[in-house]
C-alpha cells in the first residue's frame, strides 16, 4: 500500500504534499499498470472527473495534463515511449 495517495478535495499527495499524482505515485502506477495502459487511463480518468468537480476553477487542460498527459510521456526510468495504436493509412 502506498502512502502517496490523494488528499481530497485539494488533490495533494498524502506522502509528500506535492500535487497528486506526485512523481513517486506516477512511478508506482507505471509499474502497477505496465502491461495495461488502457486500465491506467481509465483509473486516472475516474480521478480526473472527481478532481474537476473538486477544483472547478482549474482549467480542464491543466487537469488533463496532470492526471492523464504524463501517461504517454517517456518513462525516465526506462527511456521507453509507448507507441500509439494508430492504424496506418
PDB file of C-alpha atoms in Angstrom:
ATOM      1  CA  UNK A   1       0.000   0.000   0.000  1.00  0.00           C
ATOM      2  CA  UNK A   2       1.374   3.381  -0.966  1.00  0.00           C
ATOM      3  CA  UNK A   3       1.487   6.434   1.258  1.00  0.00           C
ATOM      4  CA  UNK A   4       1.311   8.576  -1.873  1.00  0.00           C
ATOM      5  CA  UNK A   5      -2.454   8.644  -2.216  1.00  0.00           C
ATOM      6  CA  UNK A   6      -4.530  11.728  -2.993  1.00  0.00           C
ATOM      7  CA  UNK A   7      -5.714  14.053  -0.240  1.00  0.00           C
ATOM      8  CA  UNK A   8      -9.049  15.367  -1.393  1.00  0.00           C
ATOM      9  CA  UNK A   9     -10.500  17.873  -2.132  1.00  0.00           C
ATOM     10  CA  UNK A  10      -7.177  19.706  -2.556  1.00  0.00           C
ATOM     11  CA  UNK A  11      -5.582  16.852  -4.540  1.00  0.00           C
ATOM     12  CA  UNK A  12      -2.208  16.934  -2.858  1.00  0.00           C
ATOM     13  CA  UNK A  13      -0.168  13.833  -2.124  1.00  0.00           C
ATOM     14  CA  UNK A  14      -0.563  12.329   1.322  1.00  0.00           C
ATOM     15  CA  UNK A  15       3.061  11.166   1.287  1.00  0.00           C
ATOM     16  CA  UNK A  16       4.968  14.214   0.074  1.00  0.00           C
ATOM     17  CA  UNK A  17       2.407  17.048  -0.197  1.00  0.00           C
ATOM     18  CA  UNK A  18       3.118  17.627  -3.914  1.00  0.00           C
ATOM     19  CA  UNK A  19       0.235  17.857  -6.399  1.00  0.00           C
ATOM     20  CA  UNK A  20      -1.231  14.382  -6.901  1.00  0.00           C
ATOM     21  CA  UNK A  21      -0.232  12.241  -8.688  1.00  0.00           C
ATOM     22  CA  UNK A  22       3.265  13.040  -7.482  1.00  0.00           C
ATOM     23  CA  UNK A  23       6.409  11.695  -9.195  1.00  0.00           C
ATOM     24  CA  UNK A  24       6.595   8.774  -6.747  1.00  0.00           C
ATOM     25  CA  UNK A  25       2.992   7.753  -7.362  1.00  0.00           C
ATOM     26  CA  UNK A  26       3.472   8.085 -11.117  1.00  0.00           C
ATOM     27  CA  UNK A  27       6.389   5.629 -10.923  1.00  0.00           C
ATOM     28  CA  UNK A  28       4.288   3.268  -8.813  1.00  0.00           C
ATOM     29  CA  UNK A  29       1.365   3.496 -11.231  1.00  0.00           C
ATOM     30  CA  UNK A  30       3.616   2.863 -14.238  1.00  0.00           C
ATOM     31  CA  UNK A  31       4.872  -0.300 -12.547  1.00  0.00           C
ATOM     32  CA  UNK A  32       1.396  -1.438 -11.457  1.00  0.00           C
ATOM     33  CA  UNK A  33      -0.143  -0.913 -14.895  1.00  0.00           C
ATOM     34  CA  UNK A  34       2.919  -1.743 -17.011  1.00  0.00           C
ATOM     35  CA  UNK A  35       1.015  -4.146 -19.249  1.00  0.00           C
ATOM     36  CA  UNK A  36      -2.363  -2.406 -19.004  1.00  0.00           C
ATOM     37  CA  UNK A  37      -2.129   1.190 -20.303  1.00  0.00           C
ATOM     38  CA  UNK A  38      -5.861   1.399 -21.030  1.00  0.00           C
ATOM     39  CA  UNK A  39      -6.655   0.338 -17.467  1.00  0.00           C
ATOM     40  CA  UNK A  40      -4.268   3.015 -16.189  1.00  0.00           C
ATOM     41  CA  UNK A  41      -6.028   5.640 -18.304  1.00  0.00           C
ATOM     42  CA  UNK A  42      -9.450   4.527 -17.036  1.00  0.00           C
ATOM     43  CA  UNK A  43      -8.222   4.543 -13.423  1.00  0.00           C
ATOM     44  CA  UNK A  44      -6.770   8.037 -13.732  1.00  0.00           C
ATOM     45  CA  UNK A  45      -9.747   9.242 -15.779  1.00  0.00           C
ATOM     46  CA  UNK A  46     -12.043   8.474 -12.860  1.00  0.00           C
ATOM     47  CA  UNK A  47      -9.812  10.571 -10.607  1.00  0.00           C
ATOM     48  CA  UNK A  48      -9.766  13.332 -13.241  1.00  0.00           C
ATOM     49  CA  UNK A  49     -13.563  13.524 -13.188  1.00  0.00           C
ATOM     50  CA  UNK A  50     -13.574  13.790  -9.410  1.00  0.00           C
ATOM     51  CA  UNK A  51     -10.816  16.430  -9.446  1.00  0.00           C
ATOM     52  CA  UNK A  52     -12.754  18.568 -11.936  1.00  0.00           C
ATOM     53  CA  UNK A  53     -15.673  18.556  -9.516  1.00  0.00           C
ATOM     54  CA  UNK A  54     -13.421  19.446  -6.557  1.00  0.00           C
ATOM     55  CA  UNK A  55     -11.458  22.139  -8.417  1.00  0.00           C
ATOM     56  CA  UNK A  56     -13.838  23.760 -10.936  1.00  0.00           C
ATOM     57  CA  UNK A  57     -11.614  26.853 -11.170  1.00  0.00           C
ATOM     58  CA  UNK A  58      -8.733  24.842 -12.645  1.00  0.00           C
ATOM     59  CA  UNK A  59      -8.580  24.821 -16.462  1.00  0.00           C
ATOM     60  CA  UNK A  60      -9.516  21.468 -17.972  1.00  0.00           C
ATOM     61  CA  UNK A  61      -6.257  21.251 -19.933  1.00  0.00           C
ATOM     62  CA  UNK A  62      -4.199  21.659 -16.783  1.00  0.00           C
ATOM     63  CA  UNK A  63      -6.042  18.851 -15.043  1.00  0.00           C
ATOM     64  CA  UNK A  64      -5.888  16.630 -18.123  1.00  0.00           C
ATOM     65  CA  UNK A  65      -2.095  17.005 -18.329  1.00  0.00           C
ATOM     66  CA  UNK A  66      -1.772  16.427 -14.593  1.00  0.00           C
ATOM     67  CA  UNK A  67      -3.877  13.263 -14.467  1.00  0.00           C
ATOM     68  CA  UNK A  68      -3.551  11.738 -17.936  1.00  0.00           C
ATOM     69  CA  UNK A  69      -0.990  13.588 -20.020  1.00  0.00           C
ATOM     70  CA  UNK A  70       2.027  12.045 -18.328  1.00  0.00           C
ATOM     71  CA  UNK A  71       0.912   8.507 -19.120  1.00  0.00           C
ATOM     72  CA  UNK A  72       2.009   8.870 -22.750  1.00  0.00           C
ATOM     73  CA  UNK A  73       5.328  10.572 -21.992  1.00  0.00           C
ATOM     74  CA  UNK A  74       8.714   8.929 -21.960  1.00  0.00           C
ATOM     75  CA  UNK A  75       9.307   6.933 -18.818  1.00  0.00           C
ATOM     76  CA  UNK A  76      12.523   8.441 -17.421  1.00  0.00           C
ATOM     77  CA  UNK A  77      13.395   5.211 -15.623  1.00  0.00           C
ATOM     78  CA  UNK A  78      13.393   3.116 -18.777  1.00  0.00           C
ATOM     79  CA  UNK A  79      13.515   5.697 -21.604  1.00  0.00           C
ATOM     80  CA  UNK A  80      10.654   3.915 -23.329  1.00  0.00           C
ATOM     81  CA  UNK A  81       7.845   5.633 -25.194  1.00  0.00           C
ATOM     82  CA  UNK A  82       4.700   3.619 -25.640  1.00  0.00           C
ATOM     83  CA  UNK A  83       3.709   3.754 -29.314  1.00  0.00           C
ATOM     84  CA  UNK A  84       0.271   4.953 -30.244  1.00  0.00           C
ATOM     85  CA  UNK A  85      -2.072   2.379 -31.694  1.00  0.00           C
ATOM     86  CA  UNK A  86      -2.969   4.291 -34.834  1.00  0.00           C
ATOM     87  CA  UNK A  87      -3.867   2.361 -37.921  1.00  0.00           C
ATOM     88  CA  UNK A  88      -1.686   3.007 -40.977  1.00  0.00           C
ATOM     89  CA  UNK A  89      -3.097   4.977 -43.847  1.00  0.00           C
TER      90      UNK A  89
END
